[in-house]
Amino acid sequence: MNSSSKSDQETGLESLSSRQPLVSVSVSFPKFTRRVLILGVGPLARDLCQTLLAKRAGFTEVVGFLDKDASRVGERLVNPTIIGTYDQLFEIAERYQVHTVAVCLEDRRAVLPVQTLLDMKAMGRDVVDGHYLYEEESGRLSIDHLKPSALIFSTGFRRRLLTMLFKRALDVVVAIVGMIALLPVVLVLSVLIKLDSSGPVFYRQMRVGLRGRPYMIWKFRSMRQDAEQSGARWASNEDPRVSRVGRWIRKWRLDELPQLINVLKGEMSLVGPRPERPVFVQELRNTIPYYDLRHTVRPGITGWAQTRFRYGASKEDSHVKLQYDLFYVKNLSLALDFRIVVHTVKVMFMGEGAR
């Protein structure tokens, strides 16, 4: 810590008792609450604040935002307000007993208070990148505000050989055992589908897989045979094209069982991003940043997005689901796969429906 910075900080601390509060806020926090100060007022700062308030109610307190413009102090953004400016960072951190400073600035080169942040880090306070904290708390990547350099120099996206070999071995074993054990279920479902509506029992459709390669996915037919006479459409949770038996097997995700064939062939994995149709992939990669990163791993029968988000039935939903998919791609591990499988089994038994 240089002498000038230390002197400024000491002067600021000595004068705290004589200064008027920056805003008229009563500072009273629970004993075990983590207090977060957000540096910045842009979209990432707001998204992070909303995530912290929604997920950690009672355990995390967002004390407010800091902006470079003093005229905006007191303005309400989400629930907390802008409580000061960047040059008041140290004083406000002391006043509100801040544990964590989340840096959410769009252009850090011009305005980042580097020396103050370094001093606070040396004093034991957490100084974290806003993208990292958002990812940690929400389980997804904030792709709209993320620069390519943040992905390039991140510690994620590792593909350890042993992990990938073990993951593939588990896929093969589970696919073989599952196909044998579920044979009676397959036979019963085949009869029900045939009795319910005309058409084949199984449904094959082109999907985009690993490295963008197309392949044919297998499913139990859950829609009427003429479901796409007018062309490809997004599926929805209450799709009128779904047959009576189809609605039941989709609710319990039984229509996905034939994809064990794709897993055995190496076209899919048990866990990974859900594969999309080529017509939609071309459309989505032109409008959603980093979309093709989801094709760097095998698609899965179930995935992180399926356990964390509702049924995807639009481009907007695909945008959010990609954020979860990229979190999985970045943090791929056997432990995360196990967590996803456990949650998927829970969803199946509760009948929450396919996603």
Coordinates of C-alpha atoms in Angstrom, one line a residue:
M1 CA 0.0 0.0 0.0
N2 CA 1.6 3.3 -1.0
S3 CA 1.9 6.2 1.4
S4 CA -0.4 8.6 -0.4
S5 CA -3.2 6.0 -0.6
K6 CA -2.7 5.1 3.1
S7 CA -2.8 8.7 4.1
D8 CA -6.0 9.3 2.1
Q9 CA -7.6 6.3 3.8
E10 CA -6.6 7.3 7.3
T11 CA -7.9 10.9 6.6
G12 CA -11.2 9.4 5.4
L13 CA -11.6 7.2 8.4
E14 CA -10.8 10.0 10.9
S15 CA -13.5 12.3 9.3
L16 CA -16.3 9.7 9.2
S17 CA -17.7 10.8 12.5
S18 CA -18.0 14.4 11.3
R19 CA -19.5 13.8 7.9
Q20 CA -23.1 13.6 7.1
P21 CA -24.4 10.2 5.7
L22 CA -24.1 9.9 2.0
V23 CA -27.8 8.8 1.8
S24 CA -30.4 8.6 4.5
V25 CA -30.3 4.9 5.1
S26 CA -30.4 3.1 8.4
V27 CA -27.5 0.6 8.4
S28 CA -28.5 -2.5 10.4
F29 CA -27.5 -6.0 9.2
P30 CA -27.9 -9.5 10.7
K31 CA -24.8 -10.9 12.3
F32 CA -24.1 -13.5 9.6
T33 CA -25.1 -11.6 6.5
R34 CA -22.6 -11.1 3.7
R35 CA -22.7 -7.5 2.6
V36 CA -22.0 -6.8 -1.0
L37 CA -21.2 -3.5 -2.7
I38 CA -21.6 -3.3 -6.5
L39 CA -19.2 -1.1 -8.4
G40 CA -21.2 -0.1 -11.5
V41 CA -24.7 0.6 -12.6
G42 CA -25.0 -1.2 -15.9
P43 CA -27.1 -4.2 -17.0
L44 CA -24.6 -6.7 -15.4
A45 CA -24.8 -4.8 -12.1
R46 CA -28.6 -4.9 -12.1
D47 CA -28.8 -8.5 -13.1
L48 CA -26.3 -9.5 -10.3
C49 CA -28.2 -7.5 -7.7
Q50 CA -31.5 -9.2 -8.7
T51 CA -29.8 -12.6 -8.6
L52 CA -28.4 -12.0 -5.1
L53 CA -31.6 -10.7 -3.7
A54 CA -33.6 -13.6 -5.1
K55 CA -31.3 -16.4 -4.2
R56 CA -29.7 -15.5 -0.9
A57 CA -32.5 -13.7 0.9
G58 CA -31.5 -13.3 4.5
F59 CA -27.9 -14.3 3.9
T60 CA -26.7 -11.6 1.4
E61 CA -27.3 -7.9 1.7
V62 CA -26.7 -5.7 -1.3
V63 CA -25.8 -2.4 0.3
G64 CA -26.0 -0.4 -2.9
F65 CA -24.3 0.7 -6.1
L66 CA -21.5 3.1 -6.9
D67 CA -21.5 5.2 -10.0
K68 CA -19.0 7.7 -11.5
D69 CA -21.7 10.4 -11.8
A70 CA -22.3 12.1 -8.4
S71 CA -25.7 13.6 -9.7
R72 CA -27.2 10.1 -9.7
V73 CA -26.5 9.4 -6.0
G74 CA -29.8 8.4 -4.3
E75 CA -31.4 7.0 -7.6
R76 CA -33.1 3.7 -7.1
L77 CA -32.0 1.0 -9.6
V78 CA -33.4 -2.4 -8.4
N79 CA -34.1 -2.2 -4.7
P80 CA -30.9 -0.7 -3.3
T81 CA -30.0 2.8 -4.5
I82 CA -26.8 4.4 -5.8
I83 CA -25.1 5.3 -2.6
G84 CA -22.0 7.0 -3.8
T85 CA -19.3 7.5 -6.4
Y86 CA -16.2 5.5 -7.3
D87 CA -13.8 7.8 -5.4
Q88 CA -15.9 7.2 -2.2
L89 CA -15.3 3.4 -2.4
F90 CA -13.1 3.0 0.6
E91 CA -15.2 5.3 2.8
I92 CA -18.5 3.6 1.9
A93 CA -16.9 0.1 2.4
E94 CA -16.0 1.1 5.9
R95 CA -19.3 2.8 6.6
Y96 CA -21.4 -0.2 5.6
Q97 CA -18.9 -2.9 6.8
V98 CA -18.8 -4.4 3.3
H99 CA -17.4 -7.9 2.9
T100 CA -17.4 -8.2 -0.9
V101 CA -17.0 -5.6 -3.7
A102 CA -18.3 -6.8 -7.0
V103 CA -16.8 -5.0 -10.0
C104 CA -19.4 -4.6 -12.8
L105 CA -17.9 -1.9 -14.9
E106 CA -18.2 -1.9 -18.7
D107 CA -15.0 0.0 -19.4
R108 CA -12.6 -0.6 -16.6
R109 CA -9.5 1.0 -18.2
A110 CA -10.8 4.5 -17.8
V111 CA -12.6 4.5 -14.4
L112 CA -11.5 1.4 -12.4
P113 CA -10.2 2.6 -8.9
V114 CA -7.3 0.2 -9.1
Q115 CA -5.3 1.4 -6.1
T116 CA -8.2 1.5 -3.7
L117 CA -9.4 -2.0 -4.8
L118 CA -5.8 -3.3 -4.3
D119 CA -5.7 -1.8 -0.8
M120 CA -9.0 -3.3 0.1
K121 CA -7.9 -6.7 -1.2
A122 CA -4.8 -6.5 0.9
M123 CA -6.9 -5.7 3.9
G124 CA -8.8 -8.9 3.6
R125 CA -12.0 -7.8 1.7
D126 CA -13.2 -9.9 -1.3
V127 CA -12.9 -8.0 -4.6
V128 CA -14.5 -10.1 -7.3
D129 CA -15.4 -9.8 -10.9
G130 CA -19.1 -9.3 -11.4
H131 CA -19.3 -11.9 -14.1
Y132 CA -17.7 -14.5 -11.8
L133 CA -20.1 -13.7 -8.9
Y134 CA -23.1 -13.7 -11.2
E135 CA -22.1 -17.2 -12.6
E136 CA -21.5 -18.5 -9.1
E137 CA -24.8 -17.4 -7.8
S138 CA -27.1 -18.0 -10.8
G139 CA -25.6 -21.1 -12.3
R140 CA -25.4 -19.5 -15.8
L141 CA -23.1 -17.2 -17.8
S142 CA -24.1 -13.6 -18.5
I143 CA -23.4 -13.8 -22.2
D144 CA -24.9 -10.4 -23.1
H145 CA -22.3 -8.5 -21.1
L146 CA -19.4 -11.0 -21.5
K147 CA -16.3 -10.1 -23.6
P148 CA -14.5 -13.0 -25.4
S149 CA -11.4 -12.3 -23.4
A150 CA -13.2 -13.2 -20.2
L151 CA -13.9 -16.7 -21.7
I152 CA -10.4 -17.1 -23.3
F153 CA -8.6 -16.4 -20.0
S154 CA -11.0 -18.1 -17.7
T155 CA -10.1 -21.2 -15.7
G156 CA -12.9 -23.2 -17.1
F157 CA -13.5 -25.2 -20.3
R158 CA -11.0 -27.9 -19.2
R159 CA -11.3 -31.4 -20.8
R160 CA -9.2 -33.7 -18.7
L161 CA -8.7 -37.0 -20.6
L162 CA -9.5 -39.2 -17.6
T163 CA -12.7 -37.3 -16.9
M164 CA -13.9 -37.6 -20.6
L165 CA -12.9 -41.3 -20.8
F166 CA -14.8 -42.1 -17.6
K167 CA -17.8 -40.1 -18.7
R168 CA -17.9 -42.0 -22.0
A169 CA -17.5 -45.4 -20.2
L170 CA -20.4 -44.5 -17.9
D171 CA -22.5 -43.6 -20.9
V172 CA -21.9 -46.9 -22.6
V173 CA -22.6 -49.0 -19.4
V174 CA -25.8 -47.1 -18.4
A175 CA -27.1 -47.2 -22.0
I176 CA -26.6 -51.0 -22.3
V177 CA -28.1 -51.7 -18.8
G178 CA -30.9 -49.3 -19.4
M179 CA -31.9 -50.7 -22.8
I180 CA -32.1 -54.2 -21.3
A181 CA -33.9 -53.2 -18.0
L182 CA -36.4 -51.0 -19.7
L183 CA -37.4 -53.4 -22.5
P184 CA -40.8 -54.2 -20.8
V185 CA -41.5 -50.5 -20.5
V186 CA -40.6 -50.0 -24.2
L187 CA -43.0 -52.7 -25.2
V188 CA -45.9 -51.3 -23.2
L189 CA -45.3 -47.8 -24.5
S190 CA -45.1 -49.1 -28.1
V191 CA -48.6 -50.7 -27.8
L192 CA -50.1 -47.6 -26.2
I193 CA -48.8 -45.3 -28.8
K194 CA -50.1 -47.5 -31.6
L195 CA -53.5 -47.8 -30.1
D196 CA -53.7 -44.0 -29.4
S197 CA -53.0 -42.7 -32.9
S198 CA -51.9 -43.8 -36.4
G199 CA -48.2 -43.6 -37.3
P200 CA -44.9 -45.1 -36.3
V201 CA -44.0 -45.8 -32.7
F202 CA -40.6 -44.1 -32.9
Y203 CA -39.9 -40.7 -34.2
R204 CA -36.6 -39.8 -35.8
Q205 CA -35.5 -36.2 -36.3
M206 CA -32.3 -34.4 -37.4
R207 CA -30.4 -32.7 -34.6
V208 CA -27.0 -30.9 -34.3
G209 CA -24.5 -32.7 -32.2
L210 CA -20.8 -32.6 -31.2
R211 CA -18.7 -30.1 -33.3
G212 CA -21.9 -29.1 -35.2
R213 CA -22.3 -32.5 -36.9
P214 CA -25.9 -33.5 -37.7
Y215 CA -27.3 -36.9 -36.6
M216 CA -30.7 -38.6 -36.2
I217 CA -32.2 -38.5 -32.8
W218 CA -34.6 -41.3 -31.6
K219 CA -37.7 -40.6 -29.5
F220 CA -41.1 -42.2 -28.8
R221 CA -43.6 -40.4 -31.0
S222 CA -45.6 -38.0 -28.8
M223 CA -47.3 -35.9 -31.5
R224 CA -49.8 -36.6 -34.2
Q225 CA -48.2 -37.8 -37.5
D226 CA -49.2 -34.6 -39.3
A227 CA -47.7 -32.3 -36.6
E228 CA -45.4 -30.4 -38.9
Q229 CA -47.3 -30.3 -42.2
S230 CA -46.9 -26.5 -42.2
G231 CA -43.2 -26.6 -41.3
A232 CA -40.9 -26.7 -38.3
R233 CA -42.3 -25.0 -35.2
W234 CA -41.0 -24.5 -31.6
A235 CA -42.5 -27.1 -29.2
S236 CA -44.4 -25.8 -26.2
N237 CA -45.4 -27.1 -22.8
E238 CA -49.1 -27.3 -23.8
D239 CA -48.6 -28.0 -27.5
P240 CA -51.9 -28.9 -29.1
R241 CA -50.2 -31.2 -31.5
V242 CA -49.4 -33.7 -28.7
S243 CA -51.4 -36.9 -28.6
R244 CA -53.2 -38.2 -25.5
V245 CA -50.5 -40.8 -24.8
G246 CA -47.8 -38.4 -25.9
R247 CA -48.9 -35.9 -23.3
W248 CA -48.5 -38.5 -20.6
I249 CA -45.1 -39.8 -21.7
R250 CA -43.8 -36.3 -22.2
K251 CA -44.9 -35.4 -18.6
W252 CA -42.7 -38.2 -17.2
R253 CA -40.0 -37.8 -19.9
L254 CA -40.5 -41.3 -21.2
D255 CA -40.4 -40.1 -24.8
E256 CA -36.6 -39.6 -24.3
L257 CA -35.8 -43.3 -23.5
P258 CA -35.0 -44.4 -27.1
Q259 CA -32.1 -41.9 -27.0
L260 CA -30.1 -44.5 -25.2
I261 CA -29.5 -45.8 -28.8
N262 CA -27.9 -42.4 -29.6
V263 CA -25.8 -42.6 -26.4
L264 CA -24.5 -46.1 -27.3
K265 CA -23.6 -44.9 -30.8
G266 CA -21.6 -42.0 -29.4
E267 CA -23.8 -39.3 -30.8
M268 CA -25.1 -38.3 -27.4
S269 CA -24.2 -38.5 -23.7
L270 CA -26.4 -39.0 -20.7
V271 CA -25.7 -35.5 -19.6
G272 CA -25.1 -32.5 -21.8
P273 CA -26.8 -29.6 -23.6
R274 CA -30.1 -30.7 -25.3
P275 CA -29.6 -30.9 -29.0
E276 CA -31.4 -28.5 -31.3
R277 CA -32.7 -28.9 -34.9
P278 CA -30.5 -27.5 -37.7
V279 CA -33.2 -25.0 -38.8
F280 CA -33.3 -23.4 -35.4
V281 CA -29.5 -23.7 -34.8
Q282 CA -28.8 -21.6 -37.9
E283 CA -31.3 -19.0 -36.7
L284 CA -30.0 -19.0 -33.1
R285 CA -26.3 -18.8 -33.9
N286 CA -27.0 -15.6 -35.8
T287 CA -28.7 -13.8 -32.9
I288 CA -27.2 -15.3 -29.7
P289 CA -23.5 -14.7 -28.9
Y290 CA -21.3 -17.7 -28.3
Y291 CA -24.1 -20.1 -29.3
D292 CA -21.8 -22.7 -31.0
L293 CA -19.8 -23.2 -27.8
R294 CA -22.5 -25.6 -26.7
H295 CA -21.4 -27.9 -29.6
T296 CA -18.0 -28.5 -28.1
V297 CA -19.4 -31.3 -26.0
R298 CA -21.8 -34.2 -26.8
P299 CA -25.5 -33.3 -26.4
G300 CA -27.3 -35.0 -23.6
I301 CA -30.6 -36.8 -22.8
T302 CA -30.7 -34.4 -19.9
G303 CA -28.7 -31.3 -19.0
W304 CA -28.1 -28.4 -16.6
A305 CA -30.5 -26.1 -18.4
Q306 CA -33.3 -28.8 -18.2
T307 CA -32.9 -28.9 -14.4
R308 CA -32.8 -25.1 -13.9
F309 CA -35.1 -23.6 -16.5
R310 CA -38.7 -24.0 -17.7
Y311 CA -39.8 -25.5 -21.0
G312 CA -37.9 -23.7 -23.9
A313 CA -40.5 -22.7 -26.5
S314 CA -39.0 -19.5 -28.1
K315 CA -35.8 -17.8 -29.1
E316 CA -35.9 -15.8 -25.9
D317 CA -36.1 -19.1 -23.9
S318 CA -33.2 -20.5 -26.0
H319 CA -31.2 -17.4 -25.1
V320 CA -31.6 -18.1 -21.4
K321 CA -31.0 -21.8 -21.7
L322 CA -27.8 -21.2 -23.6
Q323 CA -26.5 -19.3 -20.5
Y324 CA -27.1 -22.5 -18.5
D325 CA -25.6 -24.7 -21.2
L326 CA -22.4 -22.6 -21.3
F327 CA -22.1 -22.8 -17.5
Y328 CA -22.2 -26.6 -17.9
V329 CA -19.7 -26.5 -20.8
K330 CA -17.3 -24.3 -18.8
N331 CA -17.6 -26.3 -15.6
L332 CA -18.0 -29.9 -17.0
S333 CA -17.2 -32.5 -14.3
L334 CA -18.4 -35.9 -13.1
A335 CA -19.7 -34.2 -9.9
L336 CA -21.9 -31.8 -11.9
D337 CA -23.1 -34.7 -14.1
F338 CA -24.1 -36.6 -10.9
R339 CA -26.0 -33.6 -9.6
I340 CA -27.9 -33.2 -12.8
V341 CA -28.8 -36.9 -13.0
V342 CA -30.1 -36.8 -9.4
H343 CA -32.3 -33.8 -10.1
T344 CA -33.6 -35.3 -13.3
V345 CA -34.7 -38.5 -11.5
K346 CA -36.4 -36.3 -9.0
V347 CA -38.2 -34.4 -11.8
M348 CA -39.3 -37.6 -13.5
F349 CA -40.8 -39.0 -10.3
M350 CA -42.6 -35.7 -9.6
G351 CA -43.9 -35.5 -13.2
E352 CA -42.8 -31.9 -13.8
G353 CA -42.6 -32.6 -17.5
A354 CA -40.1 -32.5 -20.2
R355 CA -38.0 -29.5 -20.9

